[in-house]
Short mmCIF file of C-alpha atoms in Angstrom, two decimals:
data_model
loop_
_atom_site.label_atom_id
_atom_site.label_comp_id
_atom_site.label_asym_id
_atom_site.label_seq_id
_atom_site.Cartn_x
_atom_site.Cartn_y
_atom_site.Cartn_z
CA MET O 515 93.77 118.18 27.77
CA SER O 516 93.37 121.45 29.32
CA GLY O 517 89.86 122.72 29.58
CA ALA O 518 88.26 119.22 28.67
CA LEU O 519 84.55 118.96 29.81
CA VAL O 520 82.60 115.46 30.22
CA HIS O 521 79.36 115.63 28.32
CA GLY O 522 78.60 112.02 28.12
CA VAL O 523 78.71 108.82 29.80
CA VAL O 524 78.50 105.27 28.37
CA ASP O 525 75.14 103.51 29.30
CA ALA O 526 76.13 100.13 30.52
CA ALA O 527 73.10 98.50 29.17
CA SER O 528 73.21 99.61 25.66
CA GLY O 529 76.74 100.82 25.23
CA LYS O 530 75.62 103.98 23.75
CA ILE O 531 76.45 107.44 25.09
CA LEU O 532 74.10 109.14 27.46
CA SER O 533 74.44 113.08 27.14
CA LEU O 534 74.73 115.11 30.42
CA ASP O 535 72.37 117.90 30.60
CA VAL O 536 75.17 119.99 31.69
CA PRO O 537 78.97 119.29 30.86
CA VAL O 538 81.13 118.87 33.86
CA PRO O 539 84.87 119.59 34.29
CA ALA O 540 87.11 116.52 33.75
CA THR O 541 88.69 116.75 37.15
CA PRO O 542 91.32 114.14 38.52
CA GLU O 543 88.99 112.76 40.77
CA LEU O 544 86.29 112.34 38.23
CA LEU O 545 88.84 110.53 35.66
CA ALA O 546 89.92 108.35 38.62
CA SER O 547 86.50 107.22 39.23
CA THR O 548 86.31 105.12 36.14
CA ALA O 549 89.14 102.75 37.26
CA PRO O 550 89.92 100.03 36.35
CA LEU O 551 88.54 101.16 32.96
CA LEU O 552 89.97 104.11 31.09
CA PRO O 553 88.13 107.34 31.37
CA THR O 554 87.96 107.27 27.64
CA GLN O 555 86.25 104.03 27.90
CA VAL O 556 83.38 105.40 30.03
CA LEU O 557 83.22 109.11 29.30
CA ARG O 558 82.92 111.35 26.20
CA PHE O 559 84.93 114.38 26.40
CA THR O 560 84.79 117.63 24.65
CA ALA O 561 87.74 120.19 24.33
CA GLU O 562 88.96 122.84 22.01
CA CYS O 563 89.59 121.41 18.55
CA GLN O 564 93.44 120.81 18.22
CA GLY O 565 93.36 121.63 14.45
CA GLY O 566 96.64 120.72 12.80
CA SER O 567 97.90 118.93 15.71
CA CYS O 568 95.14 116.30 15.14
CA GLY O 569 95.63 113.29 12.61
CA HIS O 570 92.02 113.80 11.58
CA PHE O 571 92.25 117.37 10.56
CA THR O 572 92.37 118.03 6.82
CA GLY O 573 93.47 121.57 7.22
CA SER O 574 90.23 123.10 7.39
CA ALA O 575 87.93 120.58 8.56
CA CYS O 576 87.59 117.27 10.74
CA SER O 577 87.81 114.09 8.38
CA LEU O 578 86.57 111.88 11.30
CA VAL O 579 83.19 113.19 11.36
CA ASP O 580 82.86 112.65 7.43
CA ARG O 581 83.92 108.89 7.99
CA LEU O 582 81.60 108.52 10.86
CA VAL O 583 78.63 109.78 8.51
CA GLN O 584 79.77 107.55 5.87
CA ILE O 585 80.23 104.24 7.91
CA LEU O 586 78.05 104.40 10.89
CA PRO O 587 74.24 104.05 10.46
CA ALA O 588 72.10 106.59 12.22
CA THR O 589 70.92 105.23 15.61
CA THR O 590 67.82 107.74 15.75
CA THR O 591 65.60 109.84 13.64
CA GLU O 592 65.36 112.58 16.02
CA LEU O 593 67.88 115.03 17.18
CA PRO O 594 69.16 114.03 20.45
CA ARG O 595 69.43 116.30 23.18
CA CYS O 596 72.92 117.66 23.46
CA ALA O 597 74.65 120.31 25.54
CA ILE O 598 77.51 121.08 23.40
CA ARG O 599 75.68 121.20 20.12
CA ALA O 600 76.18 125.02 19.55
CA SER O 601 79.98 124.74 19.74
CA CYS O 602 80.30 121.31 18.10
CA ARG O 603 82.59 121.07 15.05
CA TRP O 604 80.92 117.90 13.91
CA PHE O 605 77.77 119.54 13.85
CA GLN O 606 78.87 122.67 12.19
CA GLN O 607 80.42 120.36 9.47
CA ARG O 608 77.72 117.68 8.90
CA GLY O 609 74.77 118.94 10.61
CA ARG O 610 72.26 116.53 12.11
CA GLN O 611 73.58 113.58 10.37
CA ALA O 612 76.50 113.62 12.67
CA CYS O 613 74.33 113.97 15.82
CA LEU O 614 72.16 110.97 14.64
CA ARG O 615 75.27 108.73 14.91
CA CYS O 616 77.08 110.55 17.56
CA ASP O 617 75.88 108.43 20.52
CA GLN O 618 77.86 105.30 19.14
CA ILE O 619 81.21 106.88 19.60
CA VAL O 620 83.21 105.96 22.50
CA THR O 621 86.81 107.18 22.35
CA ASP O 622 88.24 103.99 23.60
CA GLU O 623 86.18 100.78 23.37
CA TYR O 624 87.10 97.92 25.21
CA GLN O 625 85.35 95.69 22.93
CA ARG O 626 85.77 97.75 19.60
CA ALA O 627 83.87 96.73 16.55
CA GLU O 628 85.57 96.54 13.18
CA ALA O 629 83.53 99.41 11.73
CA MET O 630 84.85 101.55 14.69
CA ALA O 631 88.39 100.44 14.13
CA SER O 632 88.49 101.64 10.67
CA LEU O 633 86.78 104.80 11.57
CA ALA O 634 89.51 105.89 13.90
CA GLN O 635 92.24 105.62 11.50
CA PRO O 636 93.18 109.00 10.09
CA THR O 637 93.29 109.16 6.53
CA THR O 638 94.81 112.55 6.07
CA ARG O 639 98.27 111.93 7.34
CA SER O 640 100.23 109.54 9.44
CA LEU O 641 100.92 110.27 12.90
CA SER O 642 104.66 109.90 13.86
CA MET W 66 68.38 111.25 25.95
CA SER W 67 70.23 113.30 28.51
CA VAL W 68 70.91 112.47 32.08
CA LYS W 69 71.61 114.70 35.02
CA ALA W 70 75.36 115.42 35.93
CA SER W 71 74.56 114.25 39.50
CA GLU W 72 74.05 110.82 38.16
CA LEU W 73 77.22 110.43 36.61
CA PRO W 74 78.98 108.45 39.62
CA GLU W 75 76.35 105.98 39.43
CA LEU W 76 76.42 105.70 35.56
CA ILE W 77 80.23 105.18 35.76
CA ALA W 78 79.81 102.59 38.49
CA ALA W 79 77.39 100.70 36.14
CA ALA W 80 79.64 100.65 33.15
CA VAL W 81 82.54 99.48 35.29
CA ARG W 82 80.19 96.46 36.57
CA LYS W 83 79.12 95.81 33.15
CA ALA W 84 82.96 95.39 31.96
CA VAL W 85 83.25 92.93 34.80
CA ALA W 86 80.16 90.94 33.84
CA ASP W 87 81.49 90.85 30.27
CA LYS W 88 84.58 89.22 31.78
CA VAL W 89 86.60 91.96 30.20
CA ILE W 90 88.18 92.59 33.50
CA THR W 91 88.03 90.08 36.47
CA ASP W 92 86.62 91.10 39.67
CA GLU W 93 89.82 90.34 41.31
CA THR W 94 91.53 92.89 38.83
CA VAL W 95 88.73 95.40 40.02
CA GLN W 96 89.40 94.75 43.60
CA THR W 97 93.22 95.05 43.08
CA LEU W 98 93.22 98.26 41.23
CA LEU W 99 90.54 99.66 43.66
CA HIS W 100 93.47 99.86 46.07
CA LYS W 101 92.47 96.99 48.20
CA PRO W 102 95.58 95.74 50.12
CA ILE W 103 97.10 92.55 48.71
CA ARG W 104 98.33 90.15 51.28
CA ILE W 105 101.87 88.92 50.16
CA GLY W 106 103.93 86.48 51.95
CA ILE W 107 103.85 83.10 53.36
CA ILE W 108 100.53 82.00 54.48
CA GLN W 109 100.86 79.99 57.75
CA ALA W 110 98.90 76.64 57.35
CA GLU W 111 96.60 75.44 60.20
CA PRO W 112 98.22 73.41 62.92
CA LEU W 113 97.50 69.84 62.66
CA VAL W 114 95.95 68.09 65.59
CA GLU W 115 97.99 65.40 67.08
CA ARG W 116 96.10 62.70 65.64
CA GLU W 117 96.98 64.14 62.06
CA ILE W 118 100.55 64.98 62.80
CA SER W 119 101.21 61.21 63.58
CA ARG W 120 99.63 60.37 60.13
CA ALA W 121 101.61 62.88 58.44
CA THR W 122 104.82 61.52 59.74
CA PRO W 123 107.00 60.71 56.65
CA GLN W 124 107.57 57.34 55.83
CA PRO W 125 110.95 55.92 54.45
CA SER W 126 110.95 56.57 50.76
CA PRO W 127 110.89 53.30 48.58
CA TRP W 128 112.85 55.17 45.78
CA LYS W 129 116.53 54.98 45.61
CA THR W 130 118.24 58.41 45.39
CA ILE W 131 120.26 58.52 42.25
CA GLY W 132 121.53 62.02 42.17
CA TYR W 133 119.98 65.30 40.86
CA VAL W 134 118.69 65.39 37.28
CA MET W 135 121.08 68.28 36.81
CA ASP W 136 124.41 66.45 37.51
CA GLY W 137 126.15 65.86 34.43
CA LEU W 138 124.44 68.53 32.33
CA GLY W 139 127.33 70.84 32.27
CA ASP W 140 129.11 67.96 30.29
CA LEU W 141 126.54 68.51 27.50
CA ARG W 142 127.81 71.87 26.88
CA SER W 143 131.36 70.70 26.25
CA PRO W 144 131.70 69.21 22.70
CA GLU W 145 135.03 67.70 23.39
CA LYS W 146 133.57 65.69 26.37
CA LEU W 147 130.72 64.45 24.35
CA LYS W 148 133.05 63.42 21.60
CA ALA W 149 135.14 61.49 23.98
CA THR W 150 131.95 59.66 25.30
CA GLU W 151 131.11 58.64 21.83
CA GLU W 152 134.32 57.24 21.12
#
């Protein structure tokens, strides 16, 4: 995706996302460095919200963060450091409750838990 | 908790090692996909020393050759031939 930045990386020990102090561009070299894993299994990306092109978009908001807050437990009680919070849609919609759960989100987990699998299914519309 | 962007390569490598350790992907897969050359072809066996060569000399087989298993299988595909056999 054009303009995507890497703002987090999966911590090998905990499986949680470690936030980068400064997001870095998602260059081809950086993406290739995760081989043989997919970049989305190792890195967290941020990019411009695709709005209606995304199956999670309701027309006015992101439904994924709503399910995230409903389904996942908070992993911390303190607001974690985050370089992208000021422009984050999830934070704009659900505030700190999204942030307290955000470090569990890995785009593509190679060992996906059931809760994550249900979370990832858009409920607004089916994607063709 | 935040980490420095300069630590990213090391963290990525650690995530890949963890995936290997979890046996999600084998180390062989890692090596293959990291563009290590794969040797394809016939691997020459080490030459036998003369003593071993004499031991390895093939002895006459006690088994009588009765033909290949595949012989006659073509008949099984012809119902007419099977009928004739039964009769």
